[in-house]
């Protein structure tokens, strides 16, 4: 990660943290869900965008994080429940990733799909841990005896976690492991021929991606005070795949844009419907509009929102005297 | 003998790509493996580098059997290679590739920079300049690899392999795609690598001026077998080599 990008990240995170105490509760809620979705999207992007392993089990991994953190929160572990939820999901992610040592591409994607449905089923039947269909009620975590139960506090916590995950992945991308991810993504045979231990590289991708998914799930459960099977269904996994496609796979900031887009679009459509007194019509069209936008993205900008941002930046720099050439500005941001 | 192959046979279905090949390379020697297309040169290199396992035969490196070892395990034993066709690896810069190459070797001179989570590596940066400067790529360290020409990508692939500080370097057509001037400069780089690191080099190459400039000995293969083993002066007058290459009776 370039220092300039890091400084921009710090500035944005600091600005959001500074304004959250003054936000309307609804806006704070929106900030929270966008930040949580961004964390989940960054986790999936690490696995799919950087390491090339397509997964449809992101929601189930988040579910493991949510149920683990929920039970630990209820047991009085406070905010420690969040990293522990991450660890539980990381363990599950490594197990789900085992078929990736033999399967590639769509075949592996189908294996993750199976894992998603198996875990969804387990969420329903492991009642002592999950409370079945009705879901697990999660008590607000306490820090030094004070319960965190304000929407603005959740927003601050989610944004702080997002910044940590975002900068952590930025650093990871510049390590030897991050470089190995990219070579494995491009061509496993080439990676193996170069001497990269492909199995070990995938292991790390599943471990780290699962950990991040678990953190997102834990934060989601804590913020909504509920973990139920419906909240971590296959549809959510598809949403996460959409987030990284819309945002720009393999980039550092793209998943954040994709998460904001996919999370806020239904809210925006709902608001517009209310504004024009046509909530029922627009609500019916919401799924249709969402699907159409994804299709349009795939057709007209398959590299996602980050490609749009890059093009705009190129246009701006090219119009300046002495601006950078396109060749110098193609790095993944 | 540093590298020793005995009776190596590799078949693909009914096709015998390498047929009972015996080949020796001494410590610190640069040996060229030449021959017409389909002679089995790259297949043999693939076998030594762990990509293929032969149906029969034995390959040892410094006395230890290396057949069946993965490229990763071979890297830890000081064996590194380049490829005939280099992949266009998106989102990776020249320096990324060289740093990655360093991390995959066993680091004979400097081990501190080899960890999975290492970001910076001063030796890789120095190597990038030393190895790529002759090709005018010294200031291209931050350029994405997919933006380089095929020839320059091959040079970066060579830099990656050398960055691993190998004891045995396997080169598969290292100068293909380069201009004559660049090919000669890269040939000098290869000799320089041997002088600086004392590594043993086995090289598949078609350009005879590069072979003559670089190699101590030439082995000629045809139809999977060795038909000649000697110096560059001898190879030009060998009747069997002339028959295979020029169709002389």
XYZ file of C-alpha atoms in Angstrom:
582
model
C 0.000 0.000 0.000
C 1.332 3.418 -0.921
C 1.811 5.872 1.926
C -0.560 8.328 0.227
C -3.338 5.708 0.143
C -2.756 4.913 3.803
C -2.925 8.596 4.736
C -6.194 8.972 2.804
C -7.538 5.887 4.627
C -6.558 7.327 8.019
C -8.130 10.671 7.141
C -11.412 9.105 5.972
C -11.629 6.791 9.000
C -10.824 9.667 11.382
C -13.419 11.907 9.733
C -16.134 9.233 9.959
C -15.221 8.494 13.587
C -15.324 12.205 14.380
C -18.807 12.763 12.947
C -20.502 9.563 14.194
C -21.417 11.007 17.649
C -23.491 13.636 15.852
C -25.210 11.340 13.405
C -28.898 10.574 13.261
C -29.537 7.000 14.523
C -30.664 5.849 11.096
C -27.533 7.258 9.437
C -25.395 5.650 12.159
C -27.141 2.370 11.365
C -26.327 2.828 7.672
C -22.674 3.565 8.489
C -22.583 0.402 10.595
C -24.042 -1.911 7.942
C -21.847 -0.442 5.191
C -18.742 -0.862 7.357
C -19.685 -4.454 8.258
C -20.423 -5.287 4.607
C -17.121 -3.706 3.623
C -15.240 -5.914 6.096
C -17.012 -9.005 4.737
C -16.346 -7.931 1.150
C -12.656 -7.335 1.914
C -12.484 -10.854 3.356
C -14.048 -12.415 0.272
C -11.906 -10.232 -1.979
C -8.778 -11.573 -0.294
C -9.843 -15.115 -1.169
C -11.397 -14.507 -4.594
C -9.945 -11.256 -5.896
C -6.386 -11.792 -4.691
C -6.015 -15.578 -4.547
C -8.538 -16.608 -7.230
C -10.635 -19.019 -5.145
C -14.342 -18.450 -5.841
C -16.442 -18.931 -2.706
C -20.177 -18.939 -2.062
C -19.808 -19.652 1.650
C -19.065 -16.127 2.869
C -22.427 -15.723 4.623
C -22.069 -19.047 6.447
C -18.592 -18.052 7.680
C -20.010 -14.768 8.894
C -22.720 -16.797 10.626
C -20.100 -18.819 12.484
C -18.496 -15.560 13.588
C -21.858 -14.178 14.712
C -22.947 -17.269 16.685
C -19.499 -17.665 18.296
C -19.288 -14.008 19.244
C -22.924 -14.021 20.372
C -22.423 -16.930 22.765
C -19.159 -15.471 24.062
C -20.746 -12.028 24.494
C -23.582 -13.610 26.449
C -20.933 -15.381 28.554
C -19.466 -11.971 29.417
C -16.356 -11.878 27.232
C -17.217 -8.422 25.897
C -15.371 -7.247 22.812
C -12.939 -10.202 22.973
C -15.837 -12.108 21.423
C -15.141 -10.396 18.078
C -11.617 -11.772 17.405
C -12.681 -15.121 18.863
C -15.584 -15.172 16.390
C -12.976 -14.485 13.715
C -10.871 -17.427 14.891
C -13.856 -19.805 14.800
C -14.709 -18.728 11.248
C -11.038 -18.991 10.228
C -10.997 -22.616 11.400
C -14.180 -23.384 9.460
C -12.803 -21.580 6.413
C -9.672 -23.750 6.382
C -11.872 -26.877 6.549
C -14.092 -25.574 3.719
C -10.919 -24.770 1.774
C -9.550 -28.319 1.916
C -11.260 -29.325 -1.374
C -9.448 -26.410 -3.034
C -6.267 -28.458 -2.841
C -7.790 -30.766 -5.479
C -10.603 -28.730 -7.074
C -10.335 -25.533 -9.083
C -12.620 -22.844 -10.457
C -16.300 -23.678 -10.707
C -15.824 -27.146 -9.191
C -14.473 -25.588 -6.032
C -17.228 -22.945 -6.090
C -19.806 -25.760 -6.022
C -18.015 -27.276 -3.016
C -18.304 -23.962 -1.152
C -21.958 -23.795 -2.111
C -22.449 -27.188 -0.461
C -20.627 -25.901 2.627
C -22.947 -22.884 2.750
C -26.066 -25.088 2.776
C -24.600 -27.544 5.300
C -23.719 -24.711 7.683
C -27.132 -23.078 7.206
C -28.683 -26.424 8.174
C -26.404 -26.677 11.215
C -27.408 -23.170 12.309
C -31.006 -24.436 12.401
C -30.467 -27.732 14.213
C -27.675 -26.992 16.719
C -30.208 -25.433 19.061
C -28.091 -25.373 22.241
C -25.634 -23.059 20.449
C -27.811 -21.281 17.898
C -31.348 -21.356 19.333
C -32.556 -22.721 15.985
C -34.861 -20.784 13.667
C -35.756 -18.151 16.262
C -32.093 -17.206 16.570
C -29.672 -16.318 19.315
C -30.327 -13.085 21.187
C -27.052 -11.324 21.883
C -26.578 -9.133 24.931
C -24.644 -5.901 24.293
C -20.947 -6.329 25.050
C -19.552 -4.492 28.033
C -16.281 -2.627 28.288
C -15.105 -1.751 31.815
C -18.650 -2.352 33.045
C -20.294 -0.119 30.442
C -22.596 -1.775 27.930
C -22.136 -0.783 24.280
C -25.676 -0.497 22.964
C -25.844 2.787 21.117
C -26.048 2.716 17.302
C -23.398 5.422 17.107
C -21.024 3.344 19.244
C -21.565 0.368 16.931
C -20.821 2.618 13.952
C -17.548 3.754 15.537
C -16.567 0.192 16.379
C -17.400 -1.077 12.874
C -15.484 1.768 11.178
C -12.461 1.198 13.432
C -12.509 -2.524 12.601
C -12.912 -1.744 8.904
C -9.875 0.523 8.982
C -7.787 -2.176 10.707
C -8.847 -4.843 8.185
C -8.379 -2.513 5.189
C -4.880 -1.407 6.215
C -3.950 -4.972 7.230
C -4.863 -6.257 3.757
C -2.973 -3.334 2.218
C 0.165 -4.426 4.046
C -0.492 -8.107 3.289
C -0.717 -7.338 -0.436
C 2.872 -6.061 -0.320
C 4.288 -9.143 1.422
C 5.748 -12.238 -0.185
C 2.517 -14.042 0.752
C 0.429 -11.357 -0.977
C 2.560 -11.674 -4.110
C 2.135 -15.453 -3.988
C -1.661 -14.973 -3.793
C -1.565 -13.010 -7.052
C 0.528 -15.604 -8.892
C -1.727 -18.448 -7.676
C -4.743 -16.430 -8.855
C -3.236 -15.922 -12.306
C -2.049 -19.465 -12.921
C -1.594 -22.284 -10.420
C 0.667 -24.250 -12.764
C 2.975 -21.273 -13.205
C 2.929 -20.664 -9.452
C 3.900 -24.254 -8.756
C 6.613 -24.124 -11.415
C 8.066 -20.970 -9.875
C 8.413 -22.852 -6.619
C 5.450 -21.370 -4.765
C 3.906 -23.787 -2.284
C 0.377 -23.500 -3.704
C -1.279 -25.534 -0.938
C 0.297 -23.396 1.785
C -0.618 -20.196 -0.064
C -4.265 -21.286 -0.326
C -4.247 -22.319 3.328
C -3.261 -18.780 4.330
C -5.869 -17.274 2.001
C -8.643 -19.354 3.565
C -7.404 -18.724 7.100
C -7.136 -14.943 6.744
C -10.268 -14.572 4.659
C -12.239 -16.713 7.140
C -10.926 -14.658 10.049
C -12.068 -11.436 8.419
C -15.480 -12.939 7.544
C -15.819 -14.045 11.180
C -15.065 -10.529 12.410
C -17.684 -9.108 10.033
C -20.210 -11.702 11.218
C -19.394 -11.084 14.889
C -19.825 -7.348 14.441
C -23.054 -7.901 12.524
C -24.478 -10.124 15.261
C -23.474 -7.718 18.022
C -24.841 -4.670 16.185
C -28.191 -6.327 15.420
C -28.243 -8.165 18.797
C -29.419 -11.253 16.982
C -27.897 -14.134 15.048
C -30.387 -16.234 13.104
C -30.057 -18.576 10.095
C -32.002 -16.227 7.817
C -29.438 -13.476 8.309
C -26.637 -15.659 6.926
C -28.355 -17.359 4.017
C -27.085 -18.172 0.525
C -28.608 -14.915 -0.773
C -26.162 -12.969 1.402
C -23.245 -14.958 -0.023
C -24.398 -13.943 -3.508
C -24.591 -10.322 -2.340
C -20.953 -10.506 -1.260
C -19.894 -11.915 -4.624
C -21.823 -9.018 -6.216
C -20.036 -6.527 -3.941
C -16.562 -7.529 -5.089
C -17.623 -7.702 -8.741
C -19.314 -4.291 -8.633
C -16.457 -2.759 -6.633
C -13.565 -4.326 -8.511
C -12.013 -7.665 -7.708
C -8.437 -7.732 -6.512
C -8.339 -4.048 -5.594
C -8.060 -2.723 -2.066
C -10.738 -0.045 -2.170
C -13.106 -1.581 -4.721
C -14.804 -3.939 -2.220
C -15.622 -0.916 -0.032
C -17.302 0.846 -2.958
C -19.086 -2.381 -3.927
C -20.262 -2.945 -0.354
C -21.594 0.604 -0.113
C -23.331 0.250 -3.480
C -24.955 -3.125 -2.808
C -25.926 -2.238 0.773
C -27.242 1.246 0.135
C -28.989 0.666 -3.197
C -32.022 -1.141 -1.688
C -32.223 1.548 1.009
C -32.073 4.279 -1.634
C -34.785 2.636 -3.733
C -36.935 2.292 -0.617
C -36.457 5.981 0.231
C -37.269 7.103 -3.306
C -40.420 4.960 -3.174
C -41.470 6.626 0.068
C -40.720 10.063 -1.389
C -43.044 9.517 -4.342
C -45.638 7.586 -2.329
C -44.997 4.441 -4.347
C -43.211 2.258 -1.823
C -45.016 -0.952 -2.805
C -44.265 -0.569 -6.531
C -40.627 0.325 -6.013
C -40.278 -2.353 -3.387
C -41.425 -4.905 -5.953
C -39.000 -3.451 -8.476
C -36.145 -3.340 -5.974
C -34.835 -6.839 -6.634
C -35.328 -6.348 -10.378
C -33.417 -3.051 -10.367
C -30.660 -4.570 -8.276
C -30.281 -7.505 -10.673
C -30.341 -5.229 -13.719
C -27.610 -3.016 -12.286
C -25.374 -6.026 -11.673
C -25.925 -7.208 -15.264
C -25.182 -3.732 -16.615
C -21.980 -3.629 -14.586
C -20.879 -6.995 -15.925
C -21.530 -5.847 -19.490
C -20.186 -2.302 -19.424
C -17.643 -2.267 -16.621
C -16.643 -5.818 -15.671
C -13.655 -4.451 -13.750
C -16.008 -2.656 -11.364
C -16.318 0.767 -9.817
C -12.568 0.994 -9.231
C -12.047 0.906 -13.000
C -14.443 3.867 -13.300
C -12.501 5.707 -10.587
C -9.210 4.931 -12.365
C -10.523 6.206 -15.688
C -11.715 9.418 -14.068
C -8.350 9.853 -12.367
C -6.516 9.239 -15.641
C -8.659 11.841 -17.362
C -7.956 14.346 -14.612
C -4.193 13.722 -14.560
C -3.947 13.646 -18.359
C -5.626 17.042 -18.589
C -3.003 18.535 -16.264
C 0.309 19.637 -17.791
C 2.969 17.065 -16.831
C 0.292 14.561 -15.734
C 1.219 10.910 -15.309
C 0.961 8.596 -18.276
C -1.628 5.794 -18.181
C 1.237 3.281 -17.847
C 2.317 4.772 -14.576
C -1.076 4.630 -12.946
C -2.353 1.108 -13.460
C -1.479 -0.305 -10.067
C -4.174 -1.932 -7.952
C -5.484 0.621 -5.457
C 29.499 -34.586 -10.769
C 27.022 -31.912 -9.628
C 24.044 -32.843 -11.819
C 23.825 -36.408 -13.019
C 21.055 -37.965 -15.142
C 21.093 -41.657 -15.959
C 18.728 -43.471 -18.335
C 15.964 -40.849 -18.090
C 12.951 -41.861 -20.163
C 9.751 -39.825 -20.405
C 6.797 -40.979 -22.496
C 3.547 -39.183 -23.272
C 1.236 -41.976 -24.367
C 3.015 -43.578 -27.322
C 5.455 -40.695 -27.824
C 8.894 -41.084 -26.279
C 9.953 -37.514 -25.506
C 13.208 -38.403 -23.724
C 14.786 -41.747 -24.433
C 17.252 -43.118 -21.876
C 19.173 -39.842 -21.607
C 22.494 -39.724 -19.771
C 23.786 -36.251 -18.974
C 26.397 -34.848 -16.587
C 27.047 -31.264 -15.556
C 30.064 -30.413 -13.433
C 30.012 -27.955 -10.549
C 30.187 -24.361 -11.843
C 29.860 -25.397 -15.486
C 27.529 -23.772 -18.043
C 26.146 -26.427 -20.371
C 23.909 -25.727 -23.361
C 21.278 -28.252 -24.347
C 20.502 -27.746 -28.018
C 18.637 -29.654 -30.681
C 15.796 -29.390 -33.179
C 12.235 -28.726 -32.042
C 10.730 -31.780 -30.365
C 14.139 -33.154 -29.354
C 13.054 -33.379 -25.702
C 15.173 -30.539 -24.278
C 12.406 -28.708 -22.399
C 10.875 -32.028 -21.321
C 14.189 -32.948 -19.720
C 14.426 -29.546 -17.988
C 10.841 -30.048 -16.768
C 11.890 -33.399 -15.354
C 14.896 -31.964 -13.479
C 12.795 -29.064 -12.153
C 10.061 -31.306 -10.745
C 7.298 -30.638 -13.285
C 7.459 -34.178 -14.754
C 8.388 -37.497 -13.193
C 10.062 -39.835 -15.716
C 8.920 -43.412 -16.232
C 12.464 -44.617 -15.656
C 15.910 -43.276 -14.851
C 17.557 -41.316 -12.090
C 18.516 -37.655 -11.597
C 20.798 -36.611 -8.758
C 21.960 -33.159 -7.662
C 25.102 -33.134 -5.533
C 24.619 -36.844 -4.883
C 20.993 -36.599 -3.691
C 18.099 -38.011 -5.702
C 15.853 -35.116 -6.773
C 13.276 -36.950 -8.878
C 9.738 -36.464 -7.633
C 10.606 -33.413 -5.534
C 8.242 -30.474 -5.978
C 9.621 -27.221 -7.432
C 9.163 -25.721 -3.966
C 11.317 -28.424 -2.358
C 13.871 -28.065 -5.163
C 14.024 -24.319 -4.503
C 15.036 -25.082 -0.928
C 17.793 -27.335 -2.331
C 19.115 -24.513 -4.464
C 17.500 -25.399 -7.808
C 15.760 -22.632 -9.737
C 14.474 -22.356 -13.303
C 13.077 -20.040 -15.956
C 10.299 -20.812 -18.448
C 10.112 -20.917 -22.224
C 6.720 -19.180 -22.146
C 6.344 -16.577 -19.451
C 2.917 -15.824 -18.037
C 1.607 -12.275 -17.962
C 1.036 -11.875 -14.255
C -1.402 -9.042 -13.665
C -1.024 -6.567 -10.794
C 2.594 -7.586 -10.137
C 5.489 -5.231 -10.798
C 9.002 -6.147 -11.899
C 10.225 -5.697 -8.333
C 7.365 -7.844 -6.979
C 8.491 -10.725 -9.207
C 12.150 -10.423 -8.187
C 11.247 -10.171 -4.485
C 9.036 -13.224 -4.832
C 11.883 -15.083 -6.512
C 14.165 -14.216 -3.603
C 11.618 -15.507 -1.106
C 11.379 -18.852 -2.900
C 15.077 -19.646 -2.701
C 17.000 -20.556 0.370
C 18.887 -17.289 0.562
C 22.559 -18.199 0.562
C 23.822 -14.718 1.378
C 20.964 -13.054 3.248
C 18.068 -14.875 4.851
C 16.377 -12.099 6.797
C 14.149 -10.999 3.930
C 12.662 -14.349 3.070
C 9.666 -14.562 5.419
C 6.082 -14.933 4.207
C 5.129 -11.590 5.709
C 8.199 -9.650 4.607
C 7.449 -6.542 2.587
C 10.838 -4.991 1.846
C 13.968 -6.671 0.567
C 16.995 -4.449 -0.192
C 18.877 -7.312 -1.860
C 16.011 -7.906 -4.311
C 16.019 -4.210 -5.180
C 19.770 -4.285 -5.771
C 19.469 -7.455 -7.862
C 16.694 -5.925 -9.952
C 18.964 -3.061 -10.933
C 22.063 -5.193 -11.485
C 20.330 -7.814 -13.603
C 17.938 -5.637 -15.559
C 20.047 -2.518 -16.073
C 21.767 -3.968 -19.185
C 18.319 -4.224 -20.788
C 17.318 -0.700 -19.880
C 14.862 -1.998 -17.293
C 16.610 -0.689 -14.193
C 14.155 2.173 -13.804
C 11.180 -0.089 -14.607
C 11.141 -1.730 -11.207
C 7.672 -0.416 -10.396
C 6.258 -1.080 -13.862
C 3.483 -3.718 -14.041
C 4.846 -6.889 -15.619
C 1.965 -7.138 -18.105
C 3.078 -3.879 -19.681
C 6.493 -5.226 -20.684
C 7.337 -6.802 -24.028
C 7.643 -10.590 -24.230
C 11.427 -10.369 -24.345
C 11.609 -8.107 -21.332
C 9.208 -10.369 -19.403
C 11.655 -13.205 -20.096
C 14.473 -11.082 -18.710
C 12.409 -10.449 -15.559
C 11.749 -14.191 -15.317
C 15.512 -14.736 -15.437
C 16.001 -12.103 -12.739
C 13.405 -13.907 -10.592
C 15.229 -17.215 -10.945
C 18.623 -15.652 -10.222
C 17.221 -13.760 -7.228
C 16.653 -17.112 -5.530
C 20.478 -17.398 -5.416
C 20.392 -20.895 -6.886
C 23.224 -23.377 -6.976
C 21.714 -25.005 -10.072
C 20.046 -22.704 -12.574
C 17.917 -24.221 -15.354
C 17.264 -21.804 -18.212
C 14.718 -22.548 -20.924
C 15.433 -20.345 -23.946
C 16.351 -17.306 -21.846
C 16.971 -14.927 -24.764
C 13.983 -15.822 -26.957
C 12.214 -12.623 -27.988
C 15.194 -10.361 -27.294
C 17.088 -8.398 -29.926
C 20.629 -9.527 -30.803
C 22.157 -6.778 -28.724
C 19.936 -7.554 -25.732
C 20.582 -11.282 -26.141
C 24.347 -10.719 -25.973
C 23.989 -8.486 -22.948
C 21.851 -11.094 -21.208
C 24.415 -13.769 -22.115
C 27.018 -11.661 -20.303
C 24.655 -11.362 -17.333
C 24.352 -15.166 -17.228
C 28.131 -15.594 -17.250
C 28.373 -12.898 -14.585
C 25.923 -14.824 -12.418
C 28.115 -17.916 -12.634
C 31.187 -15.866 -11.739
C 29.485 -14.067 -8.856
C 27.513 -16.943 -7.329
C 29.494 -19.909 -8.666
C 26.296 -21.636 -9.711
C 25.964 -24.462 -12.201
C 23.845 -23.667 -15.266
C 22.009 -25.931 -17.704
C 20.526 -23.929 -20.545
C 18.243 -24.775 -23.458
C 18.881 -22.304 -26.268
C 18.577 -22.046 -30.031
C 20.675 -18.967 -30.698
C 24.151 -20.380 -31.365
C 25.941 -17.040 -30.981
C 24.558 -16.816 -27.437
C 25.448 -20.459 -26.768
C 29.018 -19.921 -27.995
C 29.346 -16.731 -25.962
C 28.004 -18.251 -22.761
C 28.575 -21.986 -22.488
C 31.542 -24.179 -21.618
C 30.084 -27.281 -23.222
C 27.291 -28.237 -25.612
C 25.029 -31.292 -25.513
C 22.946 -31.949 -28.613
C 19.685 -33.897 -28.405
C 17.624 -35.385 -31.219
C 14.483 -37.493 -30.897
C 14.902 -37.721 -27.131
C 18.501 -38.990 -27.180
C 21.925 -37.404 -26.777
C 23.814 -37.365 -30.054
C 26.720 -35.090 -29.163
C 28.621 -33.864 -26.111
C 31.585 -31.519 -26.606
C 32.872 -28.021 -27.286
C 31.403 -25.384 -29.615
C 34.244 -25.916 -32.110
C 33.618 -29.648 -32.225
C 29.839 -29.365 -32.596
C 30.088 -27.478 -35.880
C 32.002 -30.272 -37.603
C 30.300 -33.256 -36.002
C 28.756 -35.333 -38.851
C 25.782 -36.562 -36.776
C 24.883 -33.029 -35.692
C 25.202 -31.792 -39.299
C 22.965 -34.629 -40.440
C 20.253 -33.780 -37.861
C 20.398 -30.011 -38.333
C 21.277 -29.619 -42.017
C 19.975 -32.891 -43.428
C 23.425 -33.822 -44.747
C 23.733 -37.487 -45.712
